[in-house]
mmCIF file of C-alpha atoms and ligand atoms in Angstrom:
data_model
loop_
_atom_site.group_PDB
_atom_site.id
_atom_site.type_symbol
_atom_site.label_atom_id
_atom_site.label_comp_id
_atom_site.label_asym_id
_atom_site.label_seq_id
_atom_site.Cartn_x
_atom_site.Cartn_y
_atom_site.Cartn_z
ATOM 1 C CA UNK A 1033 -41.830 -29.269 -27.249
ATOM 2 C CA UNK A 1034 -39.303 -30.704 -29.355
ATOM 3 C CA UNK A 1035 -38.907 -34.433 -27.987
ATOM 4 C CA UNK A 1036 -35.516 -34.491 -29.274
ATOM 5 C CA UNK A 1037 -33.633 -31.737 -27.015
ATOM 6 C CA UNK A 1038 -34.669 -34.112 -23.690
ATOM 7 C CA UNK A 1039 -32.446 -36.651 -22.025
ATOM 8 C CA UNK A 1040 -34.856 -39.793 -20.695
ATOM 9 C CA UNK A 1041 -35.134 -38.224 -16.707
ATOM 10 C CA UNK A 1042 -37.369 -35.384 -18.890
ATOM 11 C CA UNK A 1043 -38.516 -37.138 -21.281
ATOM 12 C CA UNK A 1044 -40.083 -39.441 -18.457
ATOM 13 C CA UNK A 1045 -41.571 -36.179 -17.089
ATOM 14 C CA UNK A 1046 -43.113 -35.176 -20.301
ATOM 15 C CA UNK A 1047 -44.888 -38.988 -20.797
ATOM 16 C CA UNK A 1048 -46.014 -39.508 -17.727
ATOM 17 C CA UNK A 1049 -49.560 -37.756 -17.699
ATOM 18 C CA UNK A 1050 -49.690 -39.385 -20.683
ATOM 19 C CA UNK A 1051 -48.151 -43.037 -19.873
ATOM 20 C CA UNK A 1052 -46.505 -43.248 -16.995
ATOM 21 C CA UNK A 1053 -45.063 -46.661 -17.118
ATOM 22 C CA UNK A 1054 -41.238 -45.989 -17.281
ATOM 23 C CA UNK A 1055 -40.344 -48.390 -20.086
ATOM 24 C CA UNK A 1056 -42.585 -45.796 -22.123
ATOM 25 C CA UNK A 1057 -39.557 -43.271 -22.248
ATOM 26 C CA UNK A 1058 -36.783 -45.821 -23.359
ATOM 27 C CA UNK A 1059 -39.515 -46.932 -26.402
ATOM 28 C CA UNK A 1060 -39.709 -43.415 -27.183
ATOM 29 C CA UNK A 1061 -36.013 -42.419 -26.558
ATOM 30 C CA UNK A 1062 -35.042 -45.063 -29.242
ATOM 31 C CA UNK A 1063 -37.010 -44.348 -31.777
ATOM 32 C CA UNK A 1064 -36.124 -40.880 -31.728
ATOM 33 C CA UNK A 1065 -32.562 -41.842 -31.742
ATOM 34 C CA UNK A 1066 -33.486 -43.711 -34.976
ATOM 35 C CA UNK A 1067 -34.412 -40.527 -36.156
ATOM 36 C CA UNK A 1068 -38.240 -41.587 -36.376
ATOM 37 C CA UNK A 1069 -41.657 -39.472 -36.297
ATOM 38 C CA UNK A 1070 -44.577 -40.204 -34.176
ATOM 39 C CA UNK A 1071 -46.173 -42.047 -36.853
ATOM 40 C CA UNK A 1072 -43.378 -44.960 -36.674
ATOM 41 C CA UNK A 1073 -42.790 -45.648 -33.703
ATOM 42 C CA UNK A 1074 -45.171 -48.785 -34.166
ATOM 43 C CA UNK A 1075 -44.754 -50.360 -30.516
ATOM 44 C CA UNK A 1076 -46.740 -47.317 -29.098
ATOM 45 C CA UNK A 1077 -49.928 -47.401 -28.928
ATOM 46 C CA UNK A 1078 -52.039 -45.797 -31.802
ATOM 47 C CA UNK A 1079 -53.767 -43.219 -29.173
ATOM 48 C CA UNK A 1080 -50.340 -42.173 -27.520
ATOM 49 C CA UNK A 1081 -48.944 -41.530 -30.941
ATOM 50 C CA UNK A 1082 -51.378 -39.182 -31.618
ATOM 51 C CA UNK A 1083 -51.493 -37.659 -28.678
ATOM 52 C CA UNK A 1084 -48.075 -36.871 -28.370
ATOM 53 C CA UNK A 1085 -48.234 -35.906 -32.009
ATOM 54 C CA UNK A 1086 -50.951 -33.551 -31.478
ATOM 55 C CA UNK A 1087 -48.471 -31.561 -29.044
ATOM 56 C CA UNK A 1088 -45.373 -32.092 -29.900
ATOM 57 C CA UNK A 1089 -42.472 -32.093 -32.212
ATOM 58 C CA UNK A 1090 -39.874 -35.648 -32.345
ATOM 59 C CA UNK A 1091 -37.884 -34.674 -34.839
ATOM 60 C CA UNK A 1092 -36.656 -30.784 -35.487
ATOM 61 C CA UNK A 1093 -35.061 -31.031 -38.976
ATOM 62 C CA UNK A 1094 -35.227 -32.387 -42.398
ATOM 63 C CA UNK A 1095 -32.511 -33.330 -44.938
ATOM 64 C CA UNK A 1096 -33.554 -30.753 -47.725
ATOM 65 C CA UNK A 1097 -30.438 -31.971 -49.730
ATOM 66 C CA UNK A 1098 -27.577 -34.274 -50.003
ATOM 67 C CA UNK A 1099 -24.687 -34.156 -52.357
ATOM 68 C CA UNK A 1100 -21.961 -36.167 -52.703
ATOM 69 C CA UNK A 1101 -18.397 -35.562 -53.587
ATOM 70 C CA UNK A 1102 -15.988 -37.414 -55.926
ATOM 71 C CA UNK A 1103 -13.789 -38.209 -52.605
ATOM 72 C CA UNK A 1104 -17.234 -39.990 -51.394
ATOM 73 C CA UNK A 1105 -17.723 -37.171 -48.286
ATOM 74 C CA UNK A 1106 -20.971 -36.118 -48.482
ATOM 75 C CA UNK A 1107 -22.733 -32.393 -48.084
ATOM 76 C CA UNK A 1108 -25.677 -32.113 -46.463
ATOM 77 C CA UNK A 1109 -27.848 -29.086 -46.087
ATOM 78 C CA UNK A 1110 -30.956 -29.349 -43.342
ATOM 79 C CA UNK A 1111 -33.926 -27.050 -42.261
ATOM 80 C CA UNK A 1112 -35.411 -26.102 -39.631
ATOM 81 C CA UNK A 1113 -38.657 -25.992 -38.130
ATOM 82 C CA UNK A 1114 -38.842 -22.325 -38.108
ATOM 83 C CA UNK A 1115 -37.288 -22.277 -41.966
ATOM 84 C CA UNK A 1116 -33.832 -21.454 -40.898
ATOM 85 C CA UNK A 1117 -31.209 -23.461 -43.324
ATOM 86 C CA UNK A 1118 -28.182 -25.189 -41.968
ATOM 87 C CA UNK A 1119 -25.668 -27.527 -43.162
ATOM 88 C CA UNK A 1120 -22.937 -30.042 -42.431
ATOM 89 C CA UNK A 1121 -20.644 -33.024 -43.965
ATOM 90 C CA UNK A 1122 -20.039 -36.383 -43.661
ATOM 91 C CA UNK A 1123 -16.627 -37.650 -44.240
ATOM 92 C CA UNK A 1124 -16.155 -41.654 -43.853
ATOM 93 C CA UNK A 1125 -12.747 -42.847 -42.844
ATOM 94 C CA UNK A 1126 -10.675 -45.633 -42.133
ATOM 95 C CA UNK A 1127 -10.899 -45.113 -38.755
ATOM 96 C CA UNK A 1128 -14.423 -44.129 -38.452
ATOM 97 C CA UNK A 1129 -17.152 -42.604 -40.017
ATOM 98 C CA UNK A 1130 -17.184 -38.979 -38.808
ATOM 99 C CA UNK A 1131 -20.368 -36.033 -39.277
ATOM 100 C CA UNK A 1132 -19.193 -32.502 -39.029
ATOM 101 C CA UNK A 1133 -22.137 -30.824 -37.510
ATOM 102 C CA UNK A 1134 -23.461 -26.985 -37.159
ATOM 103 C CA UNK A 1135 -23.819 -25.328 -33.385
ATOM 104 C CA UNK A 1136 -25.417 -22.168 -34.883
ATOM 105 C CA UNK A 1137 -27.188 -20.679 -37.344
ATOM 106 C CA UNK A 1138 -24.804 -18.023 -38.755
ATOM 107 C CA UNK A 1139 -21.628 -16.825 -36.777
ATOM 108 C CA UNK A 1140 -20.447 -14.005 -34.659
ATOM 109 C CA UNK A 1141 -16.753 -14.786 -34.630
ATOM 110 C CA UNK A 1142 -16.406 -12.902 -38.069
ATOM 111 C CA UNK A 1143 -13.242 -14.815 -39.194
ATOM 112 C CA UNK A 1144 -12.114 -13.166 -42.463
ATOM 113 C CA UNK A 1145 -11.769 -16.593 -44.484
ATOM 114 C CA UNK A 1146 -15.122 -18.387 -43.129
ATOM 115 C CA UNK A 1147 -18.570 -18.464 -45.074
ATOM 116 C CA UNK A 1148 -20.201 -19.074 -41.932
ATOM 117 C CA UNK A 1149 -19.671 -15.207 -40.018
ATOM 118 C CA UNK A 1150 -20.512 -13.308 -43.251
ATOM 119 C CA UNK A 1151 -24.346 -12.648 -42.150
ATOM 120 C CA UNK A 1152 -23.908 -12.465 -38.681
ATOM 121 C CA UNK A 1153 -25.517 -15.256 -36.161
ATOM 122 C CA UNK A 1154 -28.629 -15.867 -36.707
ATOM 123 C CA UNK A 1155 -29.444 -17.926 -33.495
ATOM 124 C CA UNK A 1156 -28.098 -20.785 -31.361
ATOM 125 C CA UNK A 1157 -28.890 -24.238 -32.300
ATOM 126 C CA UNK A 1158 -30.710 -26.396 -29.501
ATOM 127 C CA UNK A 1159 -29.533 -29.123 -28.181
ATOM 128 C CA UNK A 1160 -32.215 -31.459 -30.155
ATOM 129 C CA UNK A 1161 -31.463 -29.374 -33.209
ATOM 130 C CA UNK A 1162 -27.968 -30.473 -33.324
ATOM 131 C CA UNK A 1163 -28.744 -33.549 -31.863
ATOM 132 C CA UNK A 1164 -31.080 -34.031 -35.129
ATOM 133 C CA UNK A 1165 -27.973 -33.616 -37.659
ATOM 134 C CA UNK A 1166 -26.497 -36.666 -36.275
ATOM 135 C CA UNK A 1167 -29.947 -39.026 -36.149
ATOM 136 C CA UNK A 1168 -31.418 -37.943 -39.646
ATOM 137 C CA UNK A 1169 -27.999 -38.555 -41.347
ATOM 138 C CA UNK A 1170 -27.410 -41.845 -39.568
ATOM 139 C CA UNK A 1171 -31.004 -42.667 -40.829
ATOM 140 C CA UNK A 1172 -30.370 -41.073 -44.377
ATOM 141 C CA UNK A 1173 -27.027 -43.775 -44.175
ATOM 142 C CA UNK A 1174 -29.340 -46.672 -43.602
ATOM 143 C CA UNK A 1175 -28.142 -46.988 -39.540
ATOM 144 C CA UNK A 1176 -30.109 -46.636 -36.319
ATOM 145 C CA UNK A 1177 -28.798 -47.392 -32.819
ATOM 146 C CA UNK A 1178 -27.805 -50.810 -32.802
ATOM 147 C CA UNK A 1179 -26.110 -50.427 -36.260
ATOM 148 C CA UNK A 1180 -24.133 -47.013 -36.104
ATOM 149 C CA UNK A 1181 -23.083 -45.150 -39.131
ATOM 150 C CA UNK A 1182 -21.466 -42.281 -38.090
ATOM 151 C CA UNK A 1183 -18.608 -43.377 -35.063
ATOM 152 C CA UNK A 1184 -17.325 -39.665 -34.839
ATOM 153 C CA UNK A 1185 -18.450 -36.538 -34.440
ATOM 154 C CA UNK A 1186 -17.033 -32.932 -35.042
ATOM 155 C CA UNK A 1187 -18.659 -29.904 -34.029
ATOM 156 C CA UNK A 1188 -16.857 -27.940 -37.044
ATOM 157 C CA UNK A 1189 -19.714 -26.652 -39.226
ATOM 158 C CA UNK A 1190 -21.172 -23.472 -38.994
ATOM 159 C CA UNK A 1191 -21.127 -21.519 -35.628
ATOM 160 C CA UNK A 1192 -18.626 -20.876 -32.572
ATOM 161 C CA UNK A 1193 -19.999 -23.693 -30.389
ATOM 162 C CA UNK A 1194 -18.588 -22.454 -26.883
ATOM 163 C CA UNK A 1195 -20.840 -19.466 -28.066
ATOM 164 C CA UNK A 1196 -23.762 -21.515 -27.103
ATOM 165 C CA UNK A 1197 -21.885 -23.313 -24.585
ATOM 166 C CA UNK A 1198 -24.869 -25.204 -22.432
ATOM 167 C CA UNK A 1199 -26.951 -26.723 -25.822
ATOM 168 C CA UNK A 1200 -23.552 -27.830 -27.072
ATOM 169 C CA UNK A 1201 -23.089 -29.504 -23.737
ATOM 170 C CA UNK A 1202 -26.041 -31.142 -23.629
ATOM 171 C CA UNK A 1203 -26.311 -32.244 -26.792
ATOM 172 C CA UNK A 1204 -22.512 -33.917 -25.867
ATOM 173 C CA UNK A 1205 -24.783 -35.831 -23.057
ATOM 174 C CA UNK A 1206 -27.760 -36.680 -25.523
ATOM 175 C CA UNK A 1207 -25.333 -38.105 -28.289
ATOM 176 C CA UNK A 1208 -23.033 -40.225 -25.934
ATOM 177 C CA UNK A 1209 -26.069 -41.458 -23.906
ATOM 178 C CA UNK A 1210 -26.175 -45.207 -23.206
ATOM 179 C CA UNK A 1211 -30.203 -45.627 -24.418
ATOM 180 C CA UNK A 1212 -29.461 -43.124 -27.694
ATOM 181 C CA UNK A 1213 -27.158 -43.514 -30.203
ATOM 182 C CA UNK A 1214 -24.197 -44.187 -27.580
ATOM 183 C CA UNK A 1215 -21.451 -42.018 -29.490
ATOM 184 C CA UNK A 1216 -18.450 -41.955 -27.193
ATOM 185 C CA UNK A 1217 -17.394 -38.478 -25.461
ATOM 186 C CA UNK A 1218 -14.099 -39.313 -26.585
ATOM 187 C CA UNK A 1219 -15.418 -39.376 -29.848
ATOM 188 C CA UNK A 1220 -16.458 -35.845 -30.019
ATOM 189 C CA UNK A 1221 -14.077 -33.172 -30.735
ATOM 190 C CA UNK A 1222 -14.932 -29.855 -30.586
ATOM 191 C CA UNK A 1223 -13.738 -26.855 -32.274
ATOM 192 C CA UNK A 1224 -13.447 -23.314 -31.152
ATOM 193 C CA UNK A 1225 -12.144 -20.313 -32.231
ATOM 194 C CA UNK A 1226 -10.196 -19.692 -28.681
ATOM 195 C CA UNK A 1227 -13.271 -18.335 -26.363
ATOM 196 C CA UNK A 1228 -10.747 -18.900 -23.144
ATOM 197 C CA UNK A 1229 -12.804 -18.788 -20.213
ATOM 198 C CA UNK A 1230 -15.250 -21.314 -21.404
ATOM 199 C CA UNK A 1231 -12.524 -23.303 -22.832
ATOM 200 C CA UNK A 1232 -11.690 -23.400 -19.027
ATOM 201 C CA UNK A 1233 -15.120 -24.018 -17.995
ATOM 202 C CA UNK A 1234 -14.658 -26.928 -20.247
ATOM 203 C CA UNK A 1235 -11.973 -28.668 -18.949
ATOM 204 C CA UNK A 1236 -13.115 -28.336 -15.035
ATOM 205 C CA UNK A 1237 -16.642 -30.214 -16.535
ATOM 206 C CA UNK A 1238 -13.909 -32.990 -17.878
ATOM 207 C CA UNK A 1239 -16.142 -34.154 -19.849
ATOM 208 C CA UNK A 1240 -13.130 -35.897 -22.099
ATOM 209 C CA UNK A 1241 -13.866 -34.489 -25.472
ATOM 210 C CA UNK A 1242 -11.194 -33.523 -27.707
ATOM 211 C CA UNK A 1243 -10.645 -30.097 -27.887
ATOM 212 C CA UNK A 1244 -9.267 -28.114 -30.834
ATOM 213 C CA UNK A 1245 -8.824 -24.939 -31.357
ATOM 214 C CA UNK A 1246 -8.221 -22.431 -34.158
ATOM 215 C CA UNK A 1247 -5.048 -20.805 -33.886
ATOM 216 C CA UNK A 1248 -3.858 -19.661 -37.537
ATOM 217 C CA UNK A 1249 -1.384 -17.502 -36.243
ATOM 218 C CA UNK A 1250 1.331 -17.325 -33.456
ATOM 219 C CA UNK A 1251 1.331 -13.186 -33.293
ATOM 220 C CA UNK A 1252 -1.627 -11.129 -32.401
ATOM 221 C CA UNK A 1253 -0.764 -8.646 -35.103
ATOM 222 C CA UNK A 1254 -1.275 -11.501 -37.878
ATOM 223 C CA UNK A 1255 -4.113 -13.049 -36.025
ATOM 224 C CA UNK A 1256 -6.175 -10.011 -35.671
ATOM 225 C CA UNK A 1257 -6.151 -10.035 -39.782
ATOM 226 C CA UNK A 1258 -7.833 -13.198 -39.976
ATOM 227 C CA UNK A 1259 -10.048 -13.106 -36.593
ATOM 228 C CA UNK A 1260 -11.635 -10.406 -35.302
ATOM 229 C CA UNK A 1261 -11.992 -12.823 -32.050
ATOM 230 C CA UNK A 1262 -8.364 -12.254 -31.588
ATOM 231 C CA UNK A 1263 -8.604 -8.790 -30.604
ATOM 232 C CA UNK A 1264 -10.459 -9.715 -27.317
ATOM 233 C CA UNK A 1265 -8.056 -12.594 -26.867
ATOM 234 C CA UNK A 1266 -4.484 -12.785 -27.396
ATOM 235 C CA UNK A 1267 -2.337 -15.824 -28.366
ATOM 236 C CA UNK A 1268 -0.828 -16.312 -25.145
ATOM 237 C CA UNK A 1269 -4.534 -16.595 -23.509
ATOM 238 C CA UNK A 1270 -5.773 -18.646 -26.053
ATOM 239 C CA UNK A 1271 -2.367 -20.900 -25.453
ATOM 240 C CA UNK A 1272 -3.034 -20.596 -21.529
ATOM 241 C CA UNK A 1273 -6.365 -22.052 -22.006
ATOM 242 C CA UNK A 1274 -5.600 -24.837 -24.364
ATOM 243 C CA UNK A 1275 -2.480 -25.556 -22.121
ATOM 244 C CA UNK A 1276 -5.496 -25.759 -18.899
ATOM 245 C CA UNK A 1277 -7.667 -27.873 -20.708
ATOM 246 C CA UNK A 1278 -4.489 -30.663 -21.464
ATOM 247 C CA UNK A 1279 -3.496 -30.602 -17.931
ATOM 248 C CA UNK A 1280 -6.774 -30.845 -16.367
ATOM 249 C CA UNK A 1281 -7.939 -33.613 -18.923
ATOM 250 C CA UNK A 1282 -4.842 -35.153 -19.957
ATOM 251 C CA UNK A 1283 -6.250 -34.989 -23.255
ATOM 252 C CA UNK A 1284 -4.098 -34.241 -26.308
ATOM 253 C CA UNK A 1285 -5.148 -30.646 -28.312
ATOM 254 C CA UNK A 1286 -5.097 -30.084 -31.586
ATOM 255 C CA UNK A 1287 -4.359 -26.643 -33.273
ATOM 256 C CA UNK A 1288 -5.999 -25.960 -36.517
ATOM 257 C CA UNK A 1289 -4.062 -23.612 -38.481
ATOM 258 C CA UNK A 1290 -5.099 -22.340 -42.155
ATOM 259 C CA UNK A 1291 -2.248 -21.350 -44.017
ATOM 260 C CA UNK A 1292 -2.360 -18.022 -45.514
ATOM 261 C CA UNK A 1293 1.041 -17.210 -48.078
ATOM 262 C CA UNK A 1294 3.158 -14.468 -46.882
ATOM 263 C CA UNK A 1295 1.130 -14.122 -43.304
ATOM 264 C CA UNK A 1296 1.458 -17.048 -41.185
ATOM 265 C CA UNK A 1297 4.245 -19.331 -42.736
ATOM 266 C CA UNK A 1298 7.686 -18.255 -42.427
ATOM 267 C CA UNK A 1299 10.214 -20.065 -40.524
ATOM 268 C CA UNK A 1300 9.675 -17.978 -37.677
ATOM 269 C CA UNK A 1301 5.973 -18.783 -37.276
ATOM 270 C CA UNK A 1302 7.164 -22.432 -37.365
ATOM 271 C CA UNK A 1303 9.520 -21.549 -34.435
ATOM 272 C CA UNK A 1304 7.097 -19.798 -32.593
ATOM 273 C CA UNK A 1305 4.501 -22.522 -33.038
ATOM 274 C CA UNK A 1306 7.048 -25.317 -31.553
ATOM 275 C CA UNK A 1307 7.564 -22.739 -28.812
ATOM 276 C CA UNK A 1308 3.629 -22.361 -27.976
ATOM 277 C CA UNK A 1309 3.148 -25.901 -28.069
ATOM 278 C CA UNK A 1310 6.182 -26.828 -25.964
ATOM 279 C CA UNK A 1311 5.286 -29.139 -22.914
ATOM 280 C CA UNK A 1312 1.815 -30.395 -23.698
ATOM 281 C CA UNK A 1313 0.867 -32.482 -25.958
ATOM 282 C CA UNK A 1314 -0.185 -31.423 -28.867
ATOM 283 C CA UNK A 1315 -0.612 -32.000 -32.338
ATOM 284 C CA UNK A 1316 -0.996 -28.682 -35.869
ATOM 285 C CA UNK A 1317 -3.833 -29.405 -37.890
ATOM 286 C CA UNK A 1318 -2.541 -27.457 -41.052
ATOM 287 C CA UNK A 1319 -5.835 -26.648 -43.362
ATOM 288 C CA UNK A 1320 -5.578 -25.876 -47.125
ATOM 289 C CA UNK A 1321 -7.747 -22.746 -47.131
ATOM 290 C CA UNK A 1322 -10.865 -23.428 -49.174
ATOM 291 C CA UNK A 1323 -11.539 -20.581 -51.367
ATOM 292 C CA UNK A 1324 -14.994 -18.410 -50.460
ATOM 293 C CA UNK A 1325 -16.716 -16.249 -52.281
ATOM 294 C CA UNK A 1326 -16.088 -12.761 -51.484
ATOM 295 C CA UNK A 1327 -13.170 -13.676 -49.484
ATOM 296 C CA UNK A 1328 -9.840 -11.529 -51.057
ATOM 297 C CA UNK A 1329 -7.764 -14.569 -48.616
ATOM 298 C CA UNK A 1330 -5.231 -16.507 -50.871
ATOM 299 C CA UNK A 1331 -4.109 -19.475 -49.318
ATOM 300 C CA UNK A 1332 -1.434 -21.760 -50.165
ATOM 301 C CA UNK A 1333 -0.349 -24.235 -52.408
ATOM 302 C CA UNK A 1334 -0.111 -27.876 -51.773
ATOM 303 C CA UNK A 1335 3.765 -27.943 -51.955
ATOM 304 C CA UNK A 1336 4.321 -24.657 -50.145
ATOM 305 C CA UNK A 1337 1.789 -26.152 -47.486
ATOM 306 C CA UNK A 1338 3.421 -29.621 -47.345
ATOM 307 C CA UNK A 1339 6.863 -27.612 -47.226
ATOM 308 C CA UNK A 1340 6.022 -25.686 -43.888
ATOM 309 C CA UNK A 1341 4.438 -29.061 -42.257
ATOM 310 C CA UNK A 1342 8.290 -30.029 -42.889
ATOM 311 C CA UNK A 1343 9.553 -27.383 -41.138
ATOM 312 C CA UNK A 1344 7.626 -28.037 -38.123
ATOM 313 C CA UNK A 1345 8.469 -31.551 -37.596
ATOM 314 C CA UNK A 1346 11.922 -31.052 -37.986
ATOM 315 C CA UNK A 1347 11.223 -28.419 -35.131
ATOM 316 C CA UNK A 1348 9.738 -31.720 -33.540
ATOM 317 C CA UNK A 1349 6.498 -30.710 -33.450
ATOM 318 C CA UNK A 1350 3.804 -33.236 -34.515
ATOM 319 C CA UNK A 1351 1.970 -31.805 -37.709
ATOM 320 C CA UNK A 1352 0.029 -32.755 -40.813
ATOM 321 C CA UNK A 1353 -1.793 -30.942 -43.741
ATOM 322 C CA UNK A 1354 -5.588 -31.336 -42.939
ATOM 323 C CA UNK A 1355 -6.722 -34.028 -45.907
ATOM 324 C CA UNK A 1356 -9.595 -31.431 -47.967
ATOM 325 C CA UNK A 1357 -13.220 -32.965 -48.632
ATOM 326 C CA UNK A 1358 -15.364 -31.894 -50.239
ATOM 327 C CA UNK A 1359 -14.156 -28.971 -52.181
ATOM 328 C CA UNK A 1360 -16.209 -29.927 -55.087
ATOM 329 C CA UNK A 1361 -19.247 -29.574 -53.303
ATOM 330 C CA UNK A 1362 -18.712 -26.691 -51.223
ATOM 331 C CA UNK A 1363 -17.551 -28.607 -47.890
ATOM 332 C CA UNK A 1364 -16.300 -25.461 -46.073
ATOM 333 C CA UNK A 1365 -18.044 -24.001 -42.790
ATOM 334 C CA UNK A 1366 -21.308 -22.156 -43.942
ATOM 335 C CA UNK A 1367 -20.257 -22.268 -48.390
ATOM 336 C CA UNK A 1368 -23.301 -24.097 -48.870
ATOM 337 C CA UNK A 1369 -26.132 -22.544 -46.619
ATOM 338 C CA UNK A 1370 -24.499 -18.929 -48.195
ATOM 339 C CA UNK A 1371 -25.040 -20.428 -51.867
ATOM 340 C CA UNK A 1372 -28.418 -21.370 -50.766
ATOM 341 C CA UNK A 1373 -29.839 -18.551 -49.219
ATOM 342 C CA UNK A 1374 -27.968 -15.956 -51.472
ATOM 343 C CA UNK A 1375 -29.846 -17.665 -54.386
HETATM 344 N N1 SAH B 1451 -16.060 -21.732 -34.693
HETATM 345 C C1 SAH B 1451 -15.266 -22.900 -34.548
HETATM 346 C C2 SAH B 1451 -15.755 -24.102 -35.357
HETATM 347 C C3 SAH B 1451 -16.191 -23.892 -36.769
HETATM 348 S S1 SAH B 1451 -14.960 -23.576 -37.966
HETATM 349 C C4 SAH B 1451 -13.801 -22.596 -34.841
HETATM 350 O O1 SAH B 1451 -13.493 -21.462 -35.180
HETATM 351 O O2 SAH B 1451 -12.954 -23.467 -34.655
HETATM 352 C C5 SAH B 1451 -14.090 -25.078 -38.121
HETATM 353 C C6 SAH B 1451 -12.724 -24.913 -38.764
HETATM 354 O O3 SAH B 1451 -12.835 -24.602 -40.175
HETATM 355 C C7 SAH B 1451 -11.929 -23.776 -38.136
HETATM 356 O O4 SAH B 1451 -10.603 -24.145 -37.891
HETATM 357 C C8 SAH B 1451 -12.004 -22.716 -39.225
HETATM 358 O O5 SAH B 1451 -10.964 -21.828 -39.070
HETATM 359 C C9 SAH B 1451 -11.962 -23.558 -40.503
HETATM 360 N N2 SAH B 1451 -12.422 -22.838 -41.684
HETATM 361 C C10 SAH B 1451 -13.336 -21.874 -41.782
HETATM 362 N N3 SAH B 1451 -13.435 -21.420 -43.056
HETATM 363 C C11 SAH B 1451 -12.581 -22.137 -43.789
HETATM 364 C C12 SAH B 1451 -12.204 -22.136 -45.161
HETATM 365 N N4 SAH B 1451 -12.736 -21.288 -46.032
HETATM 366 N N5 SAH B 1451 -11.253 -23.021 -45.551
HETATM 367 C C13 SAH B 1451 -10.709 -23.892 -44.670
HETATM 368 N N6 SAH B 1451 -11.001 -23.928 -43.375
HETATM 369 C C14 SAH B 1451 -11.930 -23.064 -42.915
#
């Protein structure tokens, strides 16, 4: 068993034929919070240790790299227990710290810029699995739970993660709860390529994370050429959905929207976009497309980008040009696991 994918009511259950005093699973819960092995956590005794090494697993990945870029993010690629190779970034900000963590290995969404969706999906992460992205880099970072280093976290990396909808949930309980590393449910966002119904399910669980979703085009016609997603759901469901989840959590939604020249950025798509948006709040992520190998998808420049960002707000419509980390050392969704594995 992987200690890591329990909350403390199982983790009691797994300790108690082993120690079934209760304070046993809080010693336990924090040091694998802290990102810790058996061998450290030096209040238990020796025996127990051993025991519980002898059966089971605390932590289920390693850092295999970490490299950092000139604007100070930082790429990190992990593996697995069963050799599988993930990866994710960590960007620090002003306004907190914030990890960018994988919900899959591989993709099935097959969107035609992404790195992630060129092999296929591989296999859903566990809860524990992406649970361990946060606690080894908050380790790596010198923190543990008293003395957080990451404040934020977005489940952007590689994989659609309302494609593995009930490890993504839990591991939104695991990382907010009180005895772990206590990351706020408000400080979660989560990203998804537009999977309505369980963008529905969402909301009803209002579980108050913030949701964004990938839009990247207002007309099916254009969308379908950048998401293959978008020819099982249209814009108008994806804009239903995202319209359900603000009125059932109040919560503001933010559309991420990769600007492709002579596709998605005429002064039409910035009217339709004001109309979509109209009557919820809402606020247009607009992403500089980060080149990928074997990709033929031009994106934009930096004035043409900054030029249709105008456009929108003087529709009214609250927009800004996604700041790019990370470029330099492959920061997009899946570039780096693809480099890795390829060679
Ligand atoms: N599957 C989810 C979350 C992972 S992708 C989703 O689709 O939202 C996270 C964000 O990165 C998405 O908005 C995605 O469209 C964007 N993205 C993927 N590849 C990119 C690239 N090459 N350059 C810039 N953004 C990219």
């Amino acid at each position: 068993m992987i200690l890591l994918d329990l909350n403390i009511e199982e983790l009691k259950e797994l300790l108690a034929p082993y120690d079934c005093r209760s304070f046993r699973a809080q010693q336990v819960y924090k040091w694998l919070a802290n990102g810790c092995d058996f061998s450290e956590m030096s209040d238990l005794p020796k025996s127990l240790r051993d025991k519980l090494g002898e059966n089971h697993t605390a932590q289920p990945i390693v850092i295999l790299e970490s490299i950092k870029s000139k604007d100070s993010s930082v790429k990190f690629l992990y593996r697995l227990i069963d050799g599988n190779i993930i990866e994710g970034v960590f960007m620090p900000h002003d306004y907190g710290n914030t990890l960018c963590v994988s919900t899959q290995v591989g993709c099935r969404m097959g969107c035609e810029f992404c790195a992630s969706g060129i092999g296929g999906l591989v296999r859903n992460l566990s809860a524990g699995e992406i649970l361990g992205q946060v606690t080894a880099v908050n380790r790596f970072l010198g923190g543990n739970v008293s003395d957080r280093k990451i404040m934020n976290i977005v489940l952007m990396g590689s994989g659609e993660p309302l494609d593995n909808f009930d490890n993504v949930v839990k591991f939104i309980d695991l990382v907010s709860a009180p005895y772990g590393l206590n990351i706020g449910k408000r400080s979660v966002s989560l990203s998804t390529c537009g999977l309505t119904e369980k963008m529905r399910e969402l909301a009803d669980l209002g579980l108050g994370v913030t949701l964004s979703v990938s839009l990247h085009a207002t007309l099916d016609e254009y969308r379908r050429k950048l998401m293959l997603i978008a020819n099982k759901y249209s814009v108008t469901d994806v804009i239903a959905a995202a319209r359900y989840y603000f009125q059932k959590t109040g919560r503001r939604v933010i559309f991420e929207y990769s600007m492709v020249k002579g596709v998605n950025m005429s002064f039409l798509d910035a009217k339709r976009l004001a109309e979509l948006t109209k009557g919820m709040s809402a606020h247009i992520n607009l992403i500089m497309l980060n080149k990928v190998e074997g990709k033929n998808i031009a994106g934009c420049t930096k004035q043409e980008g900054e030029r249709f960002c105008e456009k929108l707000r003087e529709l009214g419509v609250s927009a800004t040009v996604r700041r790019s980390m990370g470029s330099d050392v492959a920061g997009a969704c899946g570039q780096l696991r693809r480099s890795r594995i390829n060679g």
